[in-house]
Amino acid sequence: MKTLGRAKYVELLNCDYDSCFDGCHTLVYLHIDNLKHYNRLFGVQAGDRVLHRTIRWASGKAFGSRVSRYAGDGLVFVVPTDEVDALSTQINASLPTFGEANGLRAHLGAAACVRPMSVDDAMQQALFACGSIGDAQDAYLCKFEGDVKLRFDRRTYIVDHIDDAIERGEIQAWAQPIVRVLTGRICEVEILARWESEKYGFLYPDEFIPVLEQHELIHKLDLEVIRLACAQWAEARALGTNVPFGINLSRLDFELCDIYAAVCARMERYGVPVNQLHVEVTESSAVHDRIITEGVRRFREAGFQVYMDDFGSGYSSLGQMAGMRFDVIKFDKGMVDDVTTNERARAVLADSISMVKRLGLQTLCEGVETIEQFNFLRAVGCEKVQGYYFGRPAPHETTLRELSARACRPEETVYSAYLDAVGQVNLLEGTSASLHGVEAAAFLGRSPVALLELADDRLRMLTCNHAFQFLVTRMGFESFDSLVRTSTPTGGRINASAVNAAKNARDTGDAQVFDFIAGGVFCSVTVEFVARMEGREAFIYTVTSVENSPQVTEHTLLDGVLETSNLCFFWKDTERRFLGANRRFYDYYGFSGLEDILGKTDEEMGWHTNEEPYHDDEVHVLQGAVISRAPGICIRQGEQRNIIATKRPLYSHGAIVGLVGYFEDVGPHQ
Ligand code: C2E
Ligand code: MG
Ligand code: MG
């Protein structure tokens, strides 16, 4: 059974227009869901057979027995309207099933053929109705009517009216504040598009952006929003209330126009300098896309900051982070939502922020709605936040008016570079990629860390991590301020050392170290210079206390014990061959080191008077027994000695992989 190409089908249907578009016929678009999966499981030929059977079935029903292939793997045909309802039941009953959830399903979209609509319109409507079925398990047929029709009409309106909307000034550029965590002040705004439409009232980007992208019209909107944003910035500057702003670019902007040149032209027209505008590109389009990578590079080379929007919303993997070249990572609201209720969400976000900082990028969290979320983000060192808790998107003037009403001055641009450098400090890791380089930053351990500011010879804490807070509390102080209170002798001494170390770090550019004891805790503090601004200097203080030395690990501890013990330790593989021993063991027998024993058994060493019991003991140990303080005799440099030995199996992942033992010399054998 042959199908017709789309053009031929439309031509034939146009010839039959009067009898087909008589109000009693319906155009059906049929799509077999899961066919690709079916092909993979059973082979392309099996899939073809299903398709051919469906085509044969459809042409039996179709007006003029004509069926067309459309939009890849869809079928289009016309049937009498009163037969439409039965279609989906019939075809779905005849499709092979292969497991409940993965069965083949036919989805049908139906559009009534009514004059004066064109054949093409009917096809669009049937296709749209079919697409509206989505993943619903029990819906197979969708008619182009009611809600579906309303949604289609709105889409059509958007596509048909974008040019008018721009011309008539219906497009607006709203602004939502972005706040710097360290200061609590607004440091910039994000510009978000709104459309006040004549027919449908207020439209939100979630509705019109996907439609404009689908129809490759998005650049028209974006260029207008950028123009409006630049104009608003210029107006605000005249009043002295301007703040830097961010614009959202679609992936398609990079294809549909020379977006870089277009942005620059609008900035020039309104006198916006490059440090006042940043560009946001969503994560979904940013990864592995040469056009975007190239576009982002061009903006960055010209001095623009580029933000990766919606990070963590599902498109990129952690593995791709290494190759990303952005200035700021904007974590998606989805990563922030659960941080106050879900420990795992907290762990994921905290470590993601830490990792992004290690790469030398800034972090910004979107969708912050509560003070609890904000407190968490501050504790893990997120630098900027945006969300309803600080302000909803609003017309640009409203956002600025609210700013001044709340007596909440925006950040002055001269501070921004200083605060950006300060924000780069990674509180979780106790380091800053911009100071140490990405590689070093990746390997430093977690210690108590505080970020302090020196102004007029006084130290003030800007922020610290939990470990630092905990240490101060354990030393018996309420806060950092009470630890360095100059009215007490200890506090005065610590304060003086801390200030001195800071000045030396600043003057020499090298890290400085000072020690002190407070509340019975010994602390060694490393001070590093971070950044300076008129009258203010910032430093990282990283503390190693005796309780939290990151250098003392199980490994170093074990090495120390083996090195200093008076017991002779040794360890062997499952064939009872020596793998190693401690220094005392070598000295005891007069060996120079490992090379004298490696791979040998006791018998090969020839140092027991009677081999049997030792051999049997060790075989037992290798089967799981523990031999504790067993007396025995050994030959040490020609002399017989009494020893007491203990041995136990060594396990790895539940299996015995060898044994470890030690013995003590208890004197010469009589
Ligand atoms: P986006 O860039 O991630 O912008 C943030 C979105 O989250 C905005 O939605 C904002 O209103 C919303 N939002 C911010 N804080 C909160 C919060 O605390 N809670 C909740 N529930 N939502 C919050 P909006 O304005 O509807 O924009 C949606 C998306 O549309 C934007 O996501 C952006 O990707 C896109 N968009 C907006 N304007 C433009 C534009 O001019 N051009 C392009 N290409 N895309 C735009
Ligand atoms: Mg955005
Ligand atoms: Mg976003």
XYZ file of C-alpha atoms and ligand atoms in Angstrom:
718
model
C 0.000 0.000 0.000
C 1.600 3.244 -1.074
C 1.268 6.520 0.742
C 1.239 9.931 -0.909
C 3.799 12.668 -0.364
C 2.493 15.713 1.422
C 2.419 18.045 -1.589
C 0.575 15.544 -3.779
C -1.904 14.809 -1.004
C -2.675 18.485 -0.435
C -3.118 18.958 -4.171
C -5.605 16.061 -4.417
C -7.480 17.199 -1.327
C -7.767 20.678 -2.801
C -9.346 19.155 -5.907
C -11.927 17.474 -3.648
C -12.238 20.490 -1.376
C -16.007 20.916 -1.651
C -16.913 17.331 -0.853
C -14.289 17.027 1.848
C -14.711 20.347 3.656
C -18.457 19.941 3.953
C -18.676 19.934 7.766
C -19.131 16.149 7.846
C -15.486 15.134 7.514
C -12.503 15.234 9.823
C -8.796 15.244 9.059
C -6.836 12.865 11.242
C -3.158 12.910 12.080
C -1.977 9.534 13.389
C 1.326 8.908 15.094
C 2.572 5.583 16.400
C 4.316 6.156 19.672
C 7.263 4.004 20.669
C 7.891 2.733 17.141
C 11.589 3.550 17.396
C 11.868 1.486 20.547
C 9.954 -1.335 18.872
C 12.366 -1.238 15.898
C 15.295 -1.515 18.241
C 13.802 -4.511 20.016
C 12.409 -6.451 17.072
C 14.187 -5.064 14.025
C 13.286 -2.434 11.453
C 11.435 -4.953 9.274
C 9.045 -5.801 12.087
C 8.452 -2.071 12.590
C 7.818 -1.639 8.870
C 5.230 -4.405 8.968
C 3.370 -2.611 11.772
C 3.442 0.610 9.776
C 2.225 -1.048 6.597
C -0.624 -2.753 8.383
C -1.612 0.611 9.864
C -1.486 2.273 6.442
C -3.641 -0.493 4.965
C -6.128 -0.107 7.782
C -6.178 3.685 7.361
C -6.705 3.597 3.610
C -9.675 1.274 4.169
C -11.231 4.081 6.222
C -9.912 7.098 4.374
C -11.713 9.440 2.048
C -10.719 8.364 -1.481
C -8.555 5.615 0.141
C -5.801 8.201 0.298
C -3.198 8.334 3.093
C -0.249 10.698 3.298
C 3.003 10.492 5.245
C 3.544 13.692 7.195
C 6.132 15.141 9.571
C 8.402 12.082 9.426
C 6.486 9.138 10.794
C 2.943 10.483 10.962
C 0.005 9.540 8.722
C -2.688 11.925 7.540
C -6.091 10.969 6.153
C -9.683 12.164 6.106
C -12.647 10.191 7.503
C -16.339 10.853 8.057
C -16.658 12.713 11.365
C -18.994 10.166 12.949
C -16.311 7.468 12.603
C -13.591 9.381 14.421
C -14.360 8.182 17.949
C -14.078 4.522 16.991
C -10.742 4.942 15.217
C -8.409 5.004 18.164
C -9.992 1.969 19.808
C -9.757 -0.026 16.594
C -6.190 0.763 15.730
C -4.878 0.475 19.278
C -6.506 -2.933 19.692
C -4.741 -4.181 16.582
C -1.222 -2.968 17.448
C 1.148 -5.573 18.883
C 1.879 -5.115 22.576
C 5.201 -5.969 24.054
C 5.041 -5.422 27.763
C 2.514 -3.188 29.456
C 4.432 0.057 29.710
C 6.267 -0.120 26.429
C 3.445 -1.148 24.158
C 2.923 0.544 20.822
C 0.276 3.235 20.994
C -1.397 5.152 18.221
C -2.057 8.798 19.050
C -4.633 10.558 16.924
C -5.269 14.261 16.506
C -8.513 15.239 14.764
C -9.522 18.517 13.102
C -12.999 19.039 11.666
C -12.854 20.075 7.989
C -14.956 23.199 7.771
C -15.048 25.880 5.126
C -13.254 28.238 4.620
C -10.203 26.741 6.320
C -7.353 25.596 4.102
C -6.075 22.046 3.878
C -2.874 23.268 5.447
C -4.760 24.762 8.410
C -6.535 21.477 8.982
C -3.199 19.656 8.988
C -1.674 22.108 11.468
C -4.655 21.737 13.760
C -4.677 17.934 13.663
C -0.931 17.857 14.298
C -1.292 20.265 17.230
C -4.147 18.215 18.704
C -2.050 15.050 18.441
C 0.908 16.789 20.120
C -1.379 17.798 22.976
C -1.882 14.165 23.999
C 1.633 14.030 25.433
C 2.520 11.162 27.711
C -0.916 10.504 29.156
C -1.243 6.718 29.341
C -4.950 6.461 28.716
C -5.586 9.196 26.149
C -5.255 8.209 22.495
C -7.438 10.705 20.689
C -7.502 14.478 20.935
C -9.947 16.623 19.000
C -9.115 20.141 17.985
C -11.724 21.872 20.121
C -12.196 23.505 23.544
C -8.926 24.110 25.443
C -6.808 22.702 22.659
C -8.274 25.174 20.221
C -7.806 28.042 22.685
C -4.152 27.180 23.168
C -3.639 26.888 19.424
C -5.290 30.252 18.867
C -3.028 31.884 21.438
C 0.019 30.403 19.742
C -1.140 31.569 16.368
C -1.774 35.001 17.838
C 1.751 35.144 19.248
C 3.323 34.211 15.932
C 1.140 36.548 13.898
C 1.398 39.542 16.232
C 4.969 39.754 17.463
C 5.855 42.459 14.935
C 2.769 44.524 15.819
C 3.412 44.042 19.509
C 6.893 45.493 19.183
C 5.647 48.365 17.110
C 2.805 49.212 19.484
C 5.007 49.022 22.588
C 3.289 45.964 24.052
C 6.594 44.306 24.892
C 7.983 45.304 28.279
C 11.316 44.696 29.963
C 10.724 43.922 33.648
C 13.444 43.682 36.232
C 14.055 41.325 39.148
C 16.684 42.208 41.773
C 19.814 40.099 42.324
C 21.360 40.463 45.765
C 24.943 40.008 46.918
C 24.911 37.631 49.882
C 27.890 39.238 51.597
C 26.313 42.684 51.817
C 22.588 42.001 51.399
C 22.514 44.767 48.763
C 21.165 44.665 45.253
C 24.112 44.310 42.930
C 22.259 43.931 39.619
C 18.885 43.072 38.074
C 17.776 40.465 35.573
C 15.629 41.724 32.730
C 12.596 39.544 31.983
C 10.233 39.977 29.041
C 6.496 40.574 29.439
C 3.846 41.104 26.767
C 0.777 43.158 27.448
C -1.328 41.923 24.536
C -4.424 43.571 23.165
C -6.357 40.352 22.790
C -5.223 38.124 25.672
C -3.999 40.600 28.259
C -0.791 39.847 30.095
C 1.393 37.105 28.640
C 4.355 35.466 30.398
C 7.579 34.247 28.776
C 6.846 30.605 29.581
C 4.059 30.856 27.010
C 5.433 33.069 24.254
C 9.155 32.214 24.265
C 8.843 28.551 23.239
C 6.402 29.547 20.476
C 8.670 32.288 19.157
C 11.604 29.891 19.275
C 9.686 27.244 17.405
C 8.849 29.748 14.665
C 12.332 31.266 14.647
C 11.068 34.678 15.662
C 12.689 34.873 19.075
C 15.425 37.290 18.004
C 12.815 39.930 17.250
C 11.607 39.838 20.833
C 15.094 39.689 22.300
C 16.379 42.652 20.307
C 13.433 44.718 21.495
C 13.912 43.659 25.125
C 17.600 44.566 24.910
C 16.745 47.949 23.434
C 14.217 48.621 26.187
C 16.642 47.492 28.888
C 19.388 49.789 27.567
C 16.945 52.704 27.369
C 15.776 52.076 30.942
C 19.338 51.906 32.177
C 20.119 55.248 30.507
C 17.043 56.865 32.099
C 18.014 55.543 35.514
C 21.534 56.797 35.093
C 20.260 60.285 34.497
C 18.659 60.000 37.953
C 21.717 58.311 39.484
C 19.825 55.072 40.209
C 21.229 52.773 37.550
C 22.276 49.185 38.306
C 23.969 46.636 36.050
C 21.510 44.354 34.274
C 21.387 40.941 32.654
C 19.603 39.923 29.470
C 18.463 36.452 28.445
C 19.568 35.184 25.061
C 18.077 32.250 23.267
C 20.258 29.735 21.489
C 18.564 30.731 18.255
C 19.599 34.387 18.637
C 23.094 33.241 17.753
C 21.810 31.703 14.530
C 19.075 34.073 13.441
C 21.057 37.297 13.665
C 24.442 38.697 14.583
C 23.393 38.988 18.192
C 26.754 40.286 19.362
C 26.709 43.186 16.925
C 23.046 43.859 17.697
C 23.677 44.049 21.455
C 26.683 46.336 20.951
C 24.707 48.645 18.658
C 21.959 49.122 21.253
C 24.459 49.673 24.042
C 26.247 52.289 22.008
C 23.006 54.071 21.197
C 22.152 54.440 24.900
C 25.709 54.771 26.212
C 25.729 51.562 28.247
C 29.280 50.487 29.188
C 30.226 46.824 28.933
C 30.512 46.317 32.697
C 26.829 47.230 33.087
C 25.367 44.430 30.977
C 25.695 40.694 31.386
C 24.394 37.956 29.139
C 22.505 34.845 30.276
C 22.473 31.700 28.176
C 20.525 28.687 29.377
C 22.239 25.498 30.290
C 20.207 23.499 27.784
C 21.710 25.404 24.899
C 25.133 26.010 26.339
C 26.554 22.547 26.407
C 28.321 21.030 23.453
C 27.074 23.539 20.979
C 29.653 25.159 18.763
C 27.536 28.135 17.829
C 26.924 28.955 21.481
C 30.488 28.260 22.532
C 31.719 30.583 19.831
C 29.118 33.247 20.663
C 29.892 33.092 24.363
C 33.601 33.396 23.627
C 32.995 36.516 21.552
C 31.004 38.232 24.302
C 33.560 37.283 26.949
C 36.505 38.455 24.890
C 34.816 41.823 24.565
C 34.613 42.033 28.370
C 31.006 40.976 28.956
C 30.240 38.650 31.828
C 28.357 35.585 30.616
C 26.100 33.644 32.999
C 25.039 30.053 32.509
C 21.334 30.064 33.342
C 19.266 27.246 34.882
C 22.236 25.057 35.767
C 21.057 21.734 37.179
C 17.703 21.761 35.441
C 18.549 18.580 33.657
C 20.583 19.109 30.541
C 24.219 19.106 31.515
C 26.272 16.667 33.492
C 28.973 17.362 36.016
C 31.461 15.907 33.557
C 30.817 18.764 31.169
C 31.689 21.400 33.756
C 35.382 21.118 32.999
C 34.968 22.433 29.476
C 32.632 25.304 30.297
C 33.790 28.850 29.838
C 31.458 31.118 31.767
C 31.804 33.749 34.460
C 28.830 32.906 36.619
C 26.840 29.727 37.131
C 23.177 30.333 37.959
C 21.812 27.371 39.852
C 18.270 26.521 38.883
C 15.414 26.999 41.333
C 14.963 23.221 41.307
C 18.295 22.804 43.095
C 17.345 25.342 45.779
C 13.734 24.277 46.456
C 14.387 21.488 48.938
C 17.514 22.632 50.751
C 15.723 23.370 53.991
C 13.933 20.042 54.161
C 16.209 17.578 52.446
C 19.702 16.748 53.605
C 20.653 15.236 50.277
C 19.553 18.363 48.393
C 21.757 20.360 50.771
C 24.744 18.123 50.101
C 24.292 18.348 46.333
C 23.985 22.122 46.257
C 26.780 22.770 48.776
C 29.240 20.612 46.879
C 28.147 21.973 43.500
C 28.753 25.520 44.713
C 32.103 24.486 46.075
C 33.070 22.816 42.827
C 32.032 25.787 40.702
C 34.141 28.048 42.917
C 37.106 25.726 42.532
C 36.833 26.305 38.809
C 37.141 30.017 39.508
C 33.527 30.877 38.585
C 30.976 32.824 40.580
C 27.807 31.244 41.961
C 24.255 32.583 41.938
C 21.133 30.766 43.145
C 17.718 31.440 41.629
C 14.295 30.958 43.163
C 15.194 31.798 46.772
C 11.851 32.166 48.513
C 12.584 31.883 52.249
C 15.008 33.219 54.841
C 15.974 29.620 55.689
C 17.090 28.989 52.121
C 19.039 32.238 52.191
C 20.775 31.338 55.470
C 21.840 28.017 54.064
C 23.208 29.615 50.903
C 25.147 32.135 52.961
C 26.668 29.358 55.067
C 27.941 27.474 52.023
C 29.377 30.593 50.409
C 26.969 31.237 47.519
C 27.784 34.725 46.280
C 24.567 36.058 44.787
C 20.883 35.212 45.158
C 17.680 35.997 43.305
C 14.125 35.113 44.165
C 10.757 36.180 45.512
C 12.241 36.560 49.001
C 14.160 39.610 47.747
C 11.721 40.806 45.129
C 9.553 39.610 42.272
C 10.024 40.725 38.703
C 8.325 44.109 38.266
C 8.367 46.971 35.787
C 11.820 48.521 35.827
C 10.709 51.794 37.502
C 8.850 49.850 40.202
C 11.914 47.773 41.022
C 14.039 50.901 41.333
C 11.354 52.801 43.272
C 11.047 49.937 45.757
C 14.783 49.978 46.129
C 14.826 53.559 47.288
C 11.647 53.132 49.366
C 13.325 50.351 51.314
C 16.304 52.653 51.860
C 18.251 49.853 50.320
C 20.849 51.495 48.153
C 22.153 49.405 45.313
C 25.757 48.390 45.400
C 28.134 51.027 44.122
C 29.921 49.799 41.047
C 33.363 50.737 42.412
C 32.891 48.084 45.121
C 31.854 45.368 42.693
C 35.324 44.207 41.681
C 36.416 44.063 45.331
C 33.302 42.156 46.367
C 33.605 39.810 43.392
C 37.146 38.871 44.500
C 36.007 38.450 48.083
C 33.099 36.303 46.924
C 35.508 33.943 45.184
C 36.712 32.631 48.526
C 35.500 29.101 48.938
C 34.319 28.758 52.503
C 33.864 25.024 52.230
C 37.368 24.389 51.021
C 39.134 27.257 52.683
C 40.627 28.559 49.498
C 40.100 30.695 46.459
C 40.772 29.523 42.916
C 41.815 33.024 41.972
C 44.576 32.928 44.624
C 45.756 29.352 44.379
C 44.823 28.334 40.881
C 42.210 25.789 39.997
C 44.444 22.792 40.557
C 45.635 23.652 44.047
C 42.152 24.650 45.090
C 40.901 21.193 44.229
C 43.115 19.430 46.718
C 42.885 21.427 49.887
C 40.952 19.932 52.783
C 38.047 21.382 54.715
C 39.085 23.513 57.668
C 37.617 26.319 59.700
C 37.737 29.346 57.429
C 36.743 32.954 57.943
C 36.776 35.893 55.620
C 37.827 39.002 57.560
C 37.992 42.608 56.553
C 40.548 45.075 57.872
C 39.492 48.716 57.945
C 40.982 51.445 60.173
C 43.140 48.826 61.902
C 40.033 46.960 62.990
C 39.157 43.420 61.986
C 35.575 42.609 61.112
C 34.231 39.244 60.095
C 32.509 39.248 56.716
C 31.563 35.607 56.754
C 32.792 32.208 57.910
C 31.987 28.550 57.457
C 30.348 26.214 59.974
C 33.670 24.681 61.015
C 34.955 28.122 62.037
C 31.796 28.960 63.939
C 32.002 25.610 65.690
C 35.637 26.140 66.680
C 34.927 29.564 68.169
C 32.059 28.083 70.194
C 34.205 25.195 71.404
C 36.819 27.630 72.633
C 34.058 29.095 74.790
C 33.287 32.282 72.858
C 29.935 33.476 71.627
C 31.253 35.003 68.457
C 34.384 35.968 66.625
C 34.061 39.492 68.045
C 34.231 38.221 71.598
C 37.269 36.062 70.747
C 39.252 39.113 69.618
C 37.810 41.547 72.175
C 40.700 43.871 72.943
C 39.521 44.548 76.490
C 40.738 41.081 77.582
C 44.482 40.248 77.577
C 44.042 37.088 75.446
C 41.632 38.758 73.055
C 43.975 41.720 72.708
C 46.926 39.464 71.925
C 45.012 37.437 69.341
C 43.687 40.601 67.732
C 47.150 42.143 67.512
C 48.610 38.971 65.955
C 45.730 38.720 63.503
C 46.065 42.357 62.414
C 49.852 42.098 62.109
C 49.689 38.912 60.088
C 47.150 40.524 57.775
C 49.356 43.550 57.142
C 52.388 41.360 56.498
C 50.379 39.160 54.124
C 49.267 42.278 52.254
C 52.754 43.813 52.090
C 54.674 40.658 51.176
C 52.021 38.912 49.110
C 52.895 35.710 51.020
C 50.754 33.710 53.410
C 51.517 34.488 57.082
C 51.118 32.156 60.045
C 50.493 32.875 63.719
C 49.587 30.655 66.675
C 47.556 31.179 69.819
C 45.910 29.205 72.578
C 42.398 30.097 73.726
C 39.885 28.107 75.727
C 42.407 25.271 75.930
C 42.581 24.877 72.154
C 45.798 25.392 70.236
C 45.262 27.104 66.900
C 47.624 27.770 64.037
C 46.223 30.374 61.645
C 47.243 30.993 58.038
C 46.395 34.431 56.678
C 46.187 35.286 52.982
C 45.450 38.577 51.286
C 42.429 38.490 48.959
C 41.608 41.968 47.677
C 41.651 45.647 48.578
C 39.564 48.682 47.941
C 39.885 52.176 49.249
C 40.202 51.789 53.030
C 39.138 48.135 53.073
C 41.127 44.949 52.717
C 39.913 41.373 52.806
C 41.799 38.302 54.059
C 41.151 34.584 54.373
C 41.946 33.105 57.765
C 42.324 29.335 57.711
C 42.692 27.641 61.087
C 44.348 24.367 61.983
C 43.548 23.453 65.570
C 45.104 20.458 67.315
C 41.775 18.698 67.126
C 41.251 19.123 63.467
C 44.650 18.670 61.857
C 43.769 17.501 58.364
C 47.253 15.986 58.096
C 46.534 13.341 60.759
C 44.729 10.637 58.857
C 44.375 6.920 59.485
C 47.353 6.407 57.217
C 49.742 8.781 58.920
C 48.585 7.463 62.288
C 49.221 3.848 61.322
C 52.652 4.688 59.926
C 53.481 6.398 63.208
C 52.343 3.448 65.318
C 54.281 0.924 63.221
C 57.366 3.114 63.331
C 57.467 3.617 67.075
C 56.080 0.349 68.459
C 58.289 -2.092 70.385
C 56.313 -4.952 68.922
C 57.500 -6.684 65.747
C 54.746 -6.359 63.124
C 54.575 -8.297 59.872
C 51.996 -9.024 57.199
C 51.678 -11.808 54.648
C 49.632 -12.841 51.632
C 47.327 -15.887 51.452
C 50.298 -18.138 50.562
C 51.969 -17.063 53.816
C 54.613 -15.092 51.942
C 55.932 -11.952 53.606
C 54.632 -8.697 52.170
C 56.130 -6.348 54.721
C 57.101 -5.653 58.315
C 57.870 -2.704 60.546
C 61.327 -1.306 61.387
C 61.467 -3.079 64.762
C 60.945 -6.431 63.010
C 63.860 -5.835 60.602
C 66.122 -4.657 63.418
C 65.179 -7.631 65.573
C 66.327 -10.142 62.947
C 69.154 -7.972 61.646
C 67.580 -7.445 58.204
C 68.302 -4.323 56.252
C 64.737 -4.004 54.980
C 61.898 -5.359 52.896
C 64.140 -6.857 50.210
C 65.370 -9.499 52.700
C 61.926 -10.955 53.366
C 59.589 -10.042 50.496
C 57.843 -13.102 48.995
C 59.447 -15.632 51.379
C 57.686 -18.065 53.740
C 58.840 -18.941 57.296
C 60.197 -22.257 56.031
C 62.314 -20.485 53.416
C 63.648 -18.193 56.137
C 64.478 -21.279 58.274
C 64.026 -19.558 61.606
C 61.850 -21.891 63.663
C 63.190 -24.971 65.375
C 59.967 -26.780 64.718
C 58.075 -25.528 61.637
C 54.839 -27.480 62.124
C 52.884 -25.439 64.705
C 53.630 -22.123 62.938
C 52.591 -23.485 59.597
C 49.319 -24.911 60.965
C 48.516 -21.756 62.962
C 48.829 -19.569 59.924
C 46.745 -21.877 57.765
C 43.997 -21.567 60.396
C 44.303 -17.819 60.453
C 43.949 -17.747 56.682
C 40.692 -19.660 57.144
C 39.386 -17.025 59.539
C 40.816 -17.916 62.993
C 42.440 -15.397 65.329
C 45.493 -16.575 67.270
C 45.945 -14.514 70.376
C 49.128 -14.367 72.479
C 50.389 -17.836 71.538
C 53.793 -18.718 73.070
C 56.508 -19.984 70.689
C 60.234 -20.154 69.979
C 62.211 -18.519 67.210
C 65.828 -18.268 66.129
C 67.192 -14.779 66.177
C 70.681 -14.332 64.787
C 71.658 -17.886 65.881
C 70.047 -17.707 69.333
C 66.769 -19.367 70.407
C 64.248 -16.907 71.910
C 60.803 -17.191 73.514
C 58.150 -15.127 71.842
C 54.416 -14.475 72.260
C 52.624 -13.997 68.920
C 49.200 -12.739 67.831
C 47.842 -13.147 64.287
C 44.566 -12.393 62.557
C 43.243 -12.506 59.004
C 43.174 -9.401 56.795
C 39.882 -8.810 55.067
C 39.067 -6.828 51.983
C 35.454 -6.566 50.775
C 34.550 -9.567 52.936
C 37.287 -11.894 51.606
C 40.495 -12.927 53.377
C 43.433 -11.454 51.486
C 46.258 -12.212 53.890
C 47.210 -12.008 57.549
C 48.776 -9.533 59.934
C 50.597 -10.412 63.144
C 52.939 -9.149 65.792
C 55.102 -10.747 68.451
C 56.970 -9.768 71.524
C 60.345 -11.191 72.625
C 60.026 -12.481 76.209
C 63.582 -13.671 76.707
C 66.091 -16.372 75.771
C 64.914 -19.966 75.524
C 66.372 -22.334 78.113
P 15.071 32.601 33.843
O 16.012 33.410 33.054
O 15.612 31.441 34.592
O 14.370 33.632 34.806
C 13.959 33.329 36.088
C 12.504 32.983 36.127
O 12.185 32.526 37.419
C 11.594 34.189 35.880
O 10.414 33.707 35.299
C 11.278 34.645 37.279
O 10.069 35.331 37.374
C 11.198 33.333 38.003
N 11.501 33.469 39.431
C 12.441 34.245 39.990
N 12.464 34.111 41.325
C 11.524 33.200 41.630
C 11.082 32.607 42.865
O 11.563 32.905 43.957
N 10.079 31.690 42.776
C 9.526 31.332 41.595
N 8.536 30.426 41.608
N 9.920 31.863 40.424
C 10.908 32.786 40.429
P 9.829 34.395 33.995
O 9.978 35.867 34.081
O 8.485 33.818 33.799
O 10.809 33.880 32.878
C 10.848 32.546 32.529
C 11.973 32.282 31.576
O 11.752 32.877 30.310
C 13.305 32.894 32.040
O 13.893 32.056 32.954
C 14.066 32.977 30.734
O 14.672 31.743 30.433
C 12.983 33.231 29.732
N 12.983 34.666 29.394
C 12.448 35.691 30.089
N 12.634 36.864 29.408
C 13.325 36.555 28.275
C 13.813 37.314 27.154
O 13.696 38.532 27.080
N 14.449 36.634 26.167
C 14.610 35.277 26.211
N 15.237 34.677 25.206
N 14.186 34.549 27.243
C 13.532 35.167 28.267
Mg 17.751 34.139 33.106
Mg 17.052 30.599 35.309
